[in-house]
PDB file of C-alpha atoms in Angstrom:
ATOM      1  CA  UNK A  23      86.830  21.952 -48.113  1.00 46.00           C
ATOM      2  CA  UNK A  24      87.506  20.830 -44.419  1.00 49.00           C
ATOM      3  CA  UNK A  25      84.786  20.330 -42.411  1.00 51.00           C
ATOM      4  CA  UNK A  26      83.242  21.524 -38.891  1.00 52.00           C
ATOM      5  CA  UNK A  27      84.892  18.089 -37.517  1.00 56.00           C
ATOM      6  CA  UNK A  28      88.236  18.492 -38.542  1.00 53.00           C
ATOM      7  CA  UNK A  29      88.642  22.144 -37.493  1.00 54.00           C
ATOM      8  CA  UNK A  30      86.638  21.382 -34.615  1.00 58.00           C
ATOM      9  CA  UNK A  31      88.985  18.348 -33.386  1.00 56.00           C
ATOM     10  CA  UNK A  32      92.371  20.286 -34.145  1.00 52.00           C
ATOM     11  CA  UNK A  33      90.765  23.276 -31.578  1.00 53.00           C
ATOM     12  CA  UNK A  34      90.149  21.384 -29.213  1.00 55.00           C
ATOM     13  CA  UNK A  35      93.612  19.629 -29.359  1.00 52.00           C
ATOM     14  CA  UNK A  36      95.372  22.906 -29.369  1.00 48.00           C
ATOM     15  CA  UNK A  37      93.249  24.559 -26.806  1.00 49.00           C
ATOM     16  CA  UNK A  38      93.750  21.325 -24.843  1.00 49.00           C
ATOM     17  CA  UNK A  39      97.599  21.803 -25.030  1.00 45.00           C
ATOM     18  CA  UNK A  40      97.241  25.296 -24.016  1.00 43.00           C
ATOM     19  CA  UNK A  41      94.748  25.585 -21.825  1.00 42.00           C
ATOM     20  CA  UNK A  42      97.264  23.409 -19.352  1.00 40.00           C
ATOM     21  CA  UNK A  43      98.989  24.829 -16.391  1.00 38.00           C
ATOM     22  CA  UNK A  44     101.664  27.256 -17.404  1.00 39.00           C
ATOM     23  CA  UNK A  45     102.922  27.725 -14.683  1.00 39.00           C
ATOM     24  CA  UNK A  46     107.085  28.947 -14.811  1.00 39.00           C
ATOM     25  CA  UNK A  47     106.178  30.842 -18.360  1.00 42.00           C
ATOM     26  CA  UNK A  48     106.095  34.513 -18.567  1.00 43.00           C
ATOM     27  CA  UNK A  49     102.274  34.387 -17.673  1.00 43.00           C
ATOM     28  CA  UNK A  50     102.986  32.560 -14.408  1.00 45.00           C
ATOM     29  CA  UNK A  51     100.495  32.195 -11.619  1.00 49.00           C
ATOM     30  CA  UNK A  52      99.348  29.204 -13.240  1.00 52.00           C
ATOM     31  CA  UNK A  53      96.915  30.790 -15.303  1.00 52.00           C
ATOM     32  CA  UNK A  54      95.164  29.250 -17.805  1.00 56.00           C
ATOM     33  CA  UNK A  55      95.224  30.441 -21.346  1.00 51.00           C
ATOM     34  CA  UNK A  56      91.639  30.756 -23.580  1.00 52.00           C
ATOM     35  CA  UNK A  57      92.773  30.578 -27.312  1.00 50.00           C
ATOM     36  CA  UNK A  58      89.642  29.932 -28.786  1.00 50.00           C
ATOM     37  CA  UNK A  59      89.215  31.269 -32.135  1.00 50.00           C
ATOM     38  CA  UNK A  60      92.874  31.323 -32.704  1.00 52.00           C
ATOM     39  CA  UNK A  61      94.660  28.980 -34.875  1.00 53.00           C
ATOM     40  CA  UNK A  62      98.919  29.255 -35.609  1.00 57.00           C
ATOM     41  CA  UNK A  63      99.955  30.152 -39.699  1.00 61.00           C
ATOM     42  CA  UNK A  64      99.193  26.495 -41.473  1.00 67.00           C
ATOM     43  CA  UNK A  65     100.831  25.942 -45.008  1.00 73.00           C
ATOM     44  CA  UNK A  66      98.397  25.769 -47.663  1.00 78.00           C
ATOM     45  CA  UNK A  67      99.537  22.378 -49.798  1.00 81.00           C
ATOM     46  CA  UNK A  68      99.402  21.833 -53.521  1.00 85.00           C
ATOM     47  CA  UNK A  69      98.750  18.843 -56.087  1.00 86.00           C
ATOM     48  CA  UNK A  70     100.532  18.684 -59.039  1.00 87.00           C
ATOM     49  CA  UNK A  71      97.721  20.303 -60.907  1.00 86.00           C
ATOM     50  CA  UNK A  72      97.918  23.141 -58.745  1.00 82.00           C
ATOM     51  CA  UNK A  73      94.966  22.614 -56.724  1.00 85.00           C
ATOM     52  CA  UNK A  74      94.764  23.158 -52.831  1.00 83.00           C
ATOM     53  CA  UNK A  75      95.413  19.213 -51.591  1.00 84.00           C
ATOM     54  CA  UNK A  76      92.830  19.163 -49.070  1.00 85.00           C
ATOM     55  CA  UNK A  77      93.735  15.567 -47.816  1.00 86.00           C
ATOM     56  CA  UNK A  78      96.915  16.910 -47.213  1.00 86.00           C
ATOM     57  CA  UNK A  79      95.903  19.888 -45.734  1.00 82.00           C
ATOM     58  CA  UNK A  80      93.739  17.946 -42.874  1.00 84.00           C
ATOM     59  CA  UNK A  81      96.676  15.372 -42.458  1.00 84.00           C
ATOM     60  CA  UNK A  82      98.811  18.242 -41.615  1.00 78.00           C
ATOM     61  CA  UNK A  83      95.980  19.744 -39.353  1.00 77.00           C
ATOM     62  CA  UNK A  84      96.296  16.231 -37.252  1.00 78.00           C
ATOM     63  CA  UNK A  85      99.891  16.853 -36.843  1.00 76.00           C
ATOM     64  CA  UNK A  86      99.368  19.856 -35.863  1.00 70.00           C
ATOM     65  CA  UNK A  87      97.033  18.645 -33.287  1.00 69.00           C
ATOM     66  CA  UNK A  88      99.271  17.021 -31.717  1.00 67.00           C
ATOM     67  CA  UNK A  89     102.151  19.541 -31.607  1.00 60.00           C
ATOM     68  CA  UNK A  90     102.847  21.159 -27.576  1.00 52.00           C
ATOM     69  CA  UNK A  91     101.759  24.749 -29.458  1.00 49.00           C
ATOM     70  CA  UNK A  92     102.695  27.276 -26.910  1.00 50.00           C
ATOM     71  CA  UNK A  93     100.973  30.629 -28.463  1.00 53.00           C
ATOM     72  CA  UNK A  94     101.555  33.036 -31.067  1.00 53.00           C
ATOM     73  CA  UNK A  95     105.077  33.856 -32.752  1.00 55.00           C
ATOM     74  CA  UNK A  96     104.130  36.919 -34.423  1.00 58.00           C
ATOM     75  CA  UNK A  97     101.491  39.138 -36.146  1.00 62.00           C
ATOM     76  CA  UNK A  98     100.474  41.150 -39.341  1.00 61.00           C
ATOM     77  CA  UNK A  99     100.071  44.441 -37.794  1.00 79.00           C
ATOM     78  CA  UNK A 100      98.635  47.273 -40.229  1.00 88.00           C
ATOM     79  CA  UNK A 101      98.450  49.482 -37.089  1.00 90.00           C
ATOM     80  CA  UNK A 102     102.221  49.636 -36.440  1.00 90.00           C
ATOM     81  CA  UNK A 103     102.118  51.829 -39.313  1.00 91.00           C
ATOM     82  CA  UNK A 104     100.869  54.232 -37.349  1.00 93.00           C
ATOM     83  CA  UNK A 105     101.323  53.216 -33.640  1.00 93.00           C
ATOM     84  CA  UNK A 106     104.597  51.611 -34.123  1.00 91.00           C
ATOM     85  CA  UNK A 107     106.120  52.670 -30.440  1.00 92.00           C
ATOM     86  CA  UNK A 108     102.721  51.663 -28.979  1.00 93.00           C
ATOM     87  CA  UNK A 109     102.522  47.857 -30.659  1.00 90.00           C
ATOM     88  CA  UNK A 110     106.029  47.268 -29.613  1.00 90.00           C
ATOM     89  CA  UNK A 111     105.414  48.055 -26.337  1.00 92.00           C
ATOM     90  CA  UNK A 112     102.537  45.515 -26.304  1.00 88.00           C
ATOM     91  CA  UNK A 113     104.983  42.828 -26.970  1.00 84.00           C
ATOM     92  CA  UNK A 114     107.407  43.710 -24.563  1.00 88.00           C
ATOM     93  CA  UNK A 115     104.725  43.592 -21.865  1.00 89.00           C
ATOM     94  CA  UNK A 116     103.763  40.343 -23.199  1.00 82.00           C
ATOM     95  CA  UNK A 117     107.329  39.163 -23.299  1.00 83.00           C
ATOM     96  CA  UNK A 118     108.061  40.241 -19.448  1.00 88.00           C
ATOM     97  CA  UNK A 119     104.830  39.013 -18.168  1.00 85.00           C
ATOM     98  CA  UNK A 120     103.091  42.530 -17.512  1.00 87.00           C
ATOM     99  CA  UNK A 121      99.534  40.869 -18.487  1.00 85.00           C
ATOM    100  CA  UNK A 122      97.389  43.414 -16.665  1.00 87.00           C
ATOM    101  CA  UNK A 123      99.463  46.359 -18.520  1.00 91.00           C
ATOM    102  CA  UNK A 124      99.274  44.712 -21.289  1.00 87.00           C
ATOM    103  CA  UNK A 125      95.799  43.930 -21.824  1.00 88.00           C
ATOM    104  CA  UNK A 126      94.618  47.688 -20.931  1.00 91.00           C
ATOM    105  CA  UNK A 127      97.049  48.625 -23.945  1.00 92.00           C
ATOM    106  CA  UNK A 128      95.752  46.113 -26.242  1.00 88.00           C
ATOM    107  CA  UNK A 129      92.461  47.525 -25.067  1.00 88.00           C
ATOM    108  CA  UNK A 130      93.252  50.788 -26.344  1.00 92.00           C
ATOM    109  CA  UNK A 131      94.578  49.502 -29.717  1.00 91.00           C
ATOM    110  CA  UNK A 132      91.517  47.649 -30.445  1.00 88.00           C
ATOM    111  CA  UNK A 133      89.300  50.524 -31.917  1.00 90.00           C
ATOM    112  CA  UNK A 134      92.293  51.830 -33.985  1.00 93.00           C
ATOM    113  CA  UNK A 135      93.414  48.330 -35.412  1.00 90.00           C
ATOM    114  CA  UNK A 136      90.064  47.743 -36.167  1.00 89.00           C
ATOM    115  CA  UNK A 137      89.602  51.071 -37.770  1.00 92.00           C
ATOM    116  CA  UNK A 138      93.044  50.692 -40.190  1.00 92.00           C
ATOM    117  CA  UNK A 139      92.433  46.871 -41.218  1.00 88.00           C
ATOM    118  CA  UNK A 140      89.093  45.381 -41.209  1.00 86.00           C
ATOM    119  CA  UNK A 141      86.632  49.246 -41.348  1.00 91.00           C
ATOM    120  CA  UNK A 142      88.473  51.263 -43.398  1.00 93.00           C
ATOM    121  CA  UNK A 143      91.360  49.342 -44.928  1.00 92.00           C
ATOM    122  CA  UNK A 144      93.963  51.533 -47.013  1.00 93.00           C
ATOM    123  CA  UNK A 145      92.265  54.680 -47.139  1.00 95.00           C
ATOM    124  CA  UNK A 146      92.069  54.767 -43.340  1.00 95.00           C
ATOM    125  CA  UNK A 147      95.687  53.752 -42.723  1.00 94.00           C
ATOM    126  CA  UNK A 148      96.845  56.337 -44.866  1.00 95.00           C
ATOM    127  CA  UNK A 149      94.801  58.952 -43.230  1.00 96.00           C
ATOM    128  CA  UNK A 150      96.006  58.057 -40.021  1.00 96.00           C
ATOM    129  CA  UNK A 151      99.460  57.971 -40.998  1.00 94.00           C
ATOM    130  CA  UNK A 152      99.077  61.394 -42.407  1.00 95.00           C
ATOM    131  CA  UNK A 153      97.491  62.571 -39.142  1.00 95.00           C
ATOM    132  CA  UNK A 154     100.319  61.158 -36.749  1.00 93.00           C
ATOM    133  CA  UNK A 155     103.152  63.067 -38.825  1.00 92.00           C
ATOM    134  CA  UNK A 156     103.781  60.130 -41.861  1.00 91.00           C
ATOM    135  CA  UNK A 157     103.297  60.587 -45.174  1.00 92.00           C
ATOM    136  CA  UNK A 158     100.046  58.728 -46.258  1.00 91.00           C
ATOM    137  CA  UNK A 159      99.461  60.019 -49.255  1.00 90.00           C
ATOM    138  CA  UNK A 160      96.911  59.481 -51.173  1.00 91.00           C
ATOM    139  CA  UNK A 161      95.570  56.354 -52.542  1.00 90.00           C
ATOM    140  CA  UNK A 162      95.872  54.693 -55.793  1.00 89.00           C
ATOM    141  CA  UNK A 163      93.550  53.839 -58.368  1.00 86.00           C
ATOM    142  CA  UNK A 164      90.747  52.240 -57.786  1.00 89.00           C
ATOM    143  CA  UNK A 165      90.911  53.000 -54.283  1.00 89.00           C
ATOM    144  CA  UNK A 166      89.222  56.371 -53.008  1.00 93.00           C
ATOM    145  CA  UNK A 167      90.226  57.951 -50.313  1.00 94.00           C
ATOM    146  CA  UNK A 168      87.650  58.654 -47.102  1.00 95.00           C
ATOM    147  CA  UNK A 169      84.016  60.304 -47.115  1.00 96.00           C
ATOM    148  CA  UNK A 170      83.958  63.493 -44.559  1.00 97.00           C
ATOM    149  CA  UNK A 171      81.692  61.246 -42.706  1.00 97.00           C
ATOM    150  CA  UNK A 172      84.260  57.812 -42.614  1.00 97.00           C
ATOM    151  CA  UNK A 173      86.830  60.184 -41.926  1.00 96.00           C
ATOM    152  CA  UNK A 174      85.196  61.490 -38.759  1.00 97.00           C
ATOM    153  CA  UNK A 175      84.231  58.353 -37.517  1.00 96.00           C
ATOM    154  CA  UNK A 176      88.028  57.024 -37.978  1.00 96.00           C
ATOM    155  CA  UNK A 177      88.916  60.344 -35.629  1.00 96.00           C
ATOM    156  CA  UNK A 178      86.701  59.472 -33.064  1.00 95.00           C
ATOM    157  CA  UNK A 179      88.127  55.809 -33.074  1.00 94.00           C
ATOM    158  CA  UNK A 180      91.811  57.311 -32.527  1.00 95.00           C
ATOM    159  CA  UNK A 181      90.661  60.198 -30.496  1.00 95.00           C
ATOM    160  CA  UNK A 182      88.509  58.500 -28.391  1.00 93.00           C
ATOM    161  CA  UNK A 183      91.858  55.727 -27.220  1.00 91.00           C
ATOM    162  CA  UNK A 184      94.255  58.511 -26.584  1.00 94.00           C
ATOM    163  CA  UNK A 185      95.977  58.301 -29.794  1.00 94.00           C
ATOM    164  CA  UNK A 186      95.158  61.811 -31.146  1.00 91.00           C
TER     165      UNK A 186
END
Protein backbone atom coordinates (compact mmCIF):
# COMPACT_ATOMS: atom_id res chain seq x y z
CA UNK A 1 0.00 0.00 0.00
CA UNK A 2 1.28 3.65 -0.62
CA UNK A 3 2.49 5.37 2.07
CA UNK A 4 1.95 8.81 4.08
CA UNK A 5 5.09 10.08 1.86
CA UNK A 6 3.93 9.39 -1.39
CA UNK A 7 0.38 10.73 -0.95
CA UNK A 8 1.78 13.35 1.05
CA UNK A 9 4.37 14.57 -1.78
CA UNK A 10 1.74 14.25 -4.74
CA UNK A 11 -0.63 16.87 -2.36
CA UNK A 12 1.54 19.03 -1.98
CA UNK A 13 2.55 19.07 -5.73
CA UNK A 14 -1.00 19.45 -6.77
CA UNK A 15 -1.97 21.93 -4.17
CA UNK A 16 1.26 23.69 -5.19
CA UNK A 17 0.01 23.88 -8.86
CA UNK A 18 -3.24 25.11 -7.71
CA UNK A 19 -2.83 27.08 -5.06
CA UNK A 20 -1.00 29.61 -7.78
CA UNK A 21 -2.47 32.80 -8.96
CA UNK A 22 -5.46 32.21 -11.14
CA UNK A 23 -5.93 35.06 -12.07
CA UNK A 24 -7.97 35.39 -15.89
CA UNK A 25 -9.95 31.92 -14.87
CA UNK A 26 -13.53 31.96 -14.04
CA UNK A 27 -12.57 32.50 -10.27
CA UNK A 28 -10.64 35.68 -11.11
CA UNK A 29 -9.54 38.20 -8.55
CA UNK A 30 -6.53 36.28 -8.17
CA UNK A 31 -7.77 34.12 -5.62
CA UNK A 32 -6.14 31.37 -4.41
CA UNK A 33 -7.62 27.94 -4.48
CA UNK A 34 -7.41 25.43 -1.08
CA UNK A 35 -7.79 21.81 -2.50
CA UNK A 36 -6.66 20.02 0.32
CA UNK A 37 -8.17 16.75 0.77
CA UNK A 38 -9.01 16.51 -2.83
CA UNK A 39 -7.27 14.35 -5.22
CA UNK A 40 -8.46 14.02 -9.37
CA UNK A 41 -9.90 10.11 -10.49
CA UNK A 42 -6.33 8.02 -10.64
CA UNK A 43 -6.43 4.62 -12.61
CA UNK A 44 -6.01 1.75 -10.46
CA UNK A 45 -3.12 -0.51 -12.43
CA UNK A 46 -2.88 -4.26 -12.68
CA UNK A 47 -0.06 -7.08 -12.85
CA UNK A 48 -0.52 -9.86 -14.84
CA UNK A 49 -1.70 -11.86 -11.90
CA UNK A 50 -4.32 -9.49 -11.34
CA UNK A 51 -3.04 -7.78 -8.43
CA UNK A 52 -3.18 -3.89 -7.83
CA UNK A 53 0.64 -2.88 -9.19
CA UNK A 54 1.43 -0.61 -6.50
CA UNK A 55 4.87 0.46 -8.04
CA UNK A 56 2.97 1.44 -10.82
CA UNK A 57 0.40 3.03 -9.11
CA UNK A 58 2.98 5.54 -7.19
CA UNK A 59 4.94 6.03 -10.56
CA UNK A 60 1.78 7.26 -11.99
CA UNK A 61 1.08 9.36 -8.75
CA UNK A 62 4.63 11.23 -9.63
CA UNK A 63 3.34 12.00 -12.98
CA UNK A 64 0.60 13.14 -11.77
CA UNK A 65 2.48 15.40 -9.56
CA UNK A 66 3.75 17.05 -11.97
CA UNK A 67 0.72 17.59 -14.25
CA UNK A 68 -0.64 21.77 -14.30
CA UNK A 69 -4.09 20.06 -12.63
CA UNK A 70 -6.52 22.86 -12.83
CA UNK A 71 -9.58 21.40 -10.57
CA UNK A 72 -12.28 19.03 -10.83
CA UNK A 73 -13.93 17.73 -14.21
CA UNK A 74 -16.88 16.21 -12.78
CA UNK A 75 -18.66 14.42 -9.87
CA UNK A 76 -20.70 11.29 -8.69
CA UNK A 77 -23.70 13.03 -7.50
CA UNK A 78 -26.39 10.68 -5.69
CA UNK A 79 -28.23 13.94 -4.83
CA UNK A 80 -29.08 14.93 -8.42
CA UNK A 81 -31.45 12.22 -8.08
CA UNK A 82 -33.37 14.24 -6.22
CA UNK A 83 -32.15 17.89 -6.60
CA UNK A 84 -31.28 17.59 -10.17
CA UNK A 85 -32.30 21.46 -11.16
CA UNK A 86 -30.50 22.53 -7.95
CA UNK A 87 -26.90 20.58 -8.67
CA UNK A 88 -26.94 21.89 -12.13
CA UNK A 89 -27.29 25.14 -11.13
CA UNK A 90 -24.23 24.74 -8.85
CA UNK A 91 -22.16 24.10 -11.84
CA UNK A 92 -23.30 26.78 -13.85
CA UNK A 93 -22.41 29.21 -11.06
CA UNK A 94 -19.16 27.57 -10.89
CA UNK A 95 -18.73 27.70 -14.62
CA UNK A 96 -19.60 31.67 -14.83
CA UNK A 97 -17.64 32.57 -11.84
CA UNK A 98 -20.66 33.31 -9.37
CA UNK A 99 -18.41 31.91 -6.32
CA UNK A 100 -20.30 33.71 -3.56
CA UNK A 101 -23.76 32.26 -5.11
CA UNK A 102 -22.35 29.37 -5.47
CA UNK A 103 -20.94 28.48 -2.28
CA UNK A 104 -24.29 29.53 -0.28
CA UNK A 105 -25.96 26.81 -2.68
CA UNK A 106 -23.45 24.24 -2.10
CA UNK A 107 -24.06 25.21 1.49
CA UNK A 108 -27.52 24.25 1.30
CA UNK A 109 -26.82 20.92 -0.51
CA UNK A 110 -24.46 19.79 2.04
CA UNK A 111 -26.95 18.34 4.69
CA UNK A 112 -29.01 16.64 1.89
CA UNK A 113 -25.95 15.08 -0.03
CA UNK A 114 -24.77 13.99 3.06
CA UNK A 115 -28.06 12.59 4.09
CA UNK A 116 -28.60 10.46 0.47
CA UNK A 117 -24.83 9.12 0.20
CA UNK A 118 -22.71 8.72 3.15
CA UNK A 119 -26.00 8.64 6.34
CA UNK A 120 -28.52 6.91 4.82
CA UNK A 121 -27.36 5.51 1.49
CA UNK A 122 -30.20 3.83 -0.74
CA UNK A 123 -32.94 3.77 1.55
CA UNK A 124 -32.65 7.54 2.04
CA UNK A 125 -32.33 8.40 -1.65
CA UNK A 126 -35.28 6.56 -2.40
CA UNK A 127 -37.27 8.19 0.25
CA UNK A 128 -36.36 11.42 -0.88
CA UNK A 129 -37.06 10.75 -4.34
CA UNK A 130 -40.44 9.56 -3.35
CA UNK A 131 -40.99 12.74 -1.33
CA UNK A 132 -39.97 15.27 -4.20
CA UNK A 133 -42.58 13.60 -6.72
CA UNK A 134 -40.11 10.43 -8.17
CA UNK A 135 -40.75 7.13 -7.84
CA UNK A 136 -38.37 5.63 -5.13
CA UNK A 137 -39.78 2.69 -4.51
CA UNK A 138 -38.91 0.52 -2.28
CA UNK A 139 -35.71 -1.18 -1.72
CA UNK A 140 -34.44 -4.50 -2.59
CA UNK A 141 -33.36 -7.33 -0.69
CA UNK A 142 -31.19 -7.11 1.76
CA UNK A 143 -31.65 -3.56 2.01
CA UNK A 144 -34.49 -2.21 4.45
CA UNK A 145 -36.00 0.67 3.99
CA UNK A 146 -35.89 3.68 6.88
CA UNK A 147 -36.77 3.46 10.77
CA UNK A 148 -39.64 6.22 11.67
CA UNK A 149 -36.83 7.70 13.55
CA UNK A 150 -33.99 7.78 10.34
CA UNK A 151 -36.76 8.86 8.38
CA UNK A 152 -37.43 11.95 10.47
CA UNK A 153 -34.07 12.88 10.85
CA UNK A 154 -33.57 12.66 6.84
CA UNK A 155 -36.78 15.31 6.83
CA UNK A 156 -35.26 17.60 9.00
CA UNK A 157 -31.98 17.46 6.85
CA UNK A 158 -34.13 18.44 3.61
CA UNK A 159 -36.54 20.56 5.47
CA UNK A 160 -34.27 22.34 7.38
CA UNK A 161 -32.13 23.60 3.62
CA UNK A 162 -35.27 24.64 1.90
CA UNK A 163 -35.70 21.59 -0.05
CA UNK A 164 -39.08 20.43 1.38
Amino acid sequence: MLGPRVWASVRQRLSRGLSRNVRGWASGGGKKMDIAGIYPPVTTPFTANAEVDYGKLEENLHKLGTFPFRGAVGGVCALANVLGAQVCQLERLCLTGQWEAAQKLQLRLLEPNAAVTRRFGIPGLKKAMDWLGYYGGPCRAPLQGLSPADEEALRVDFSSNGWL
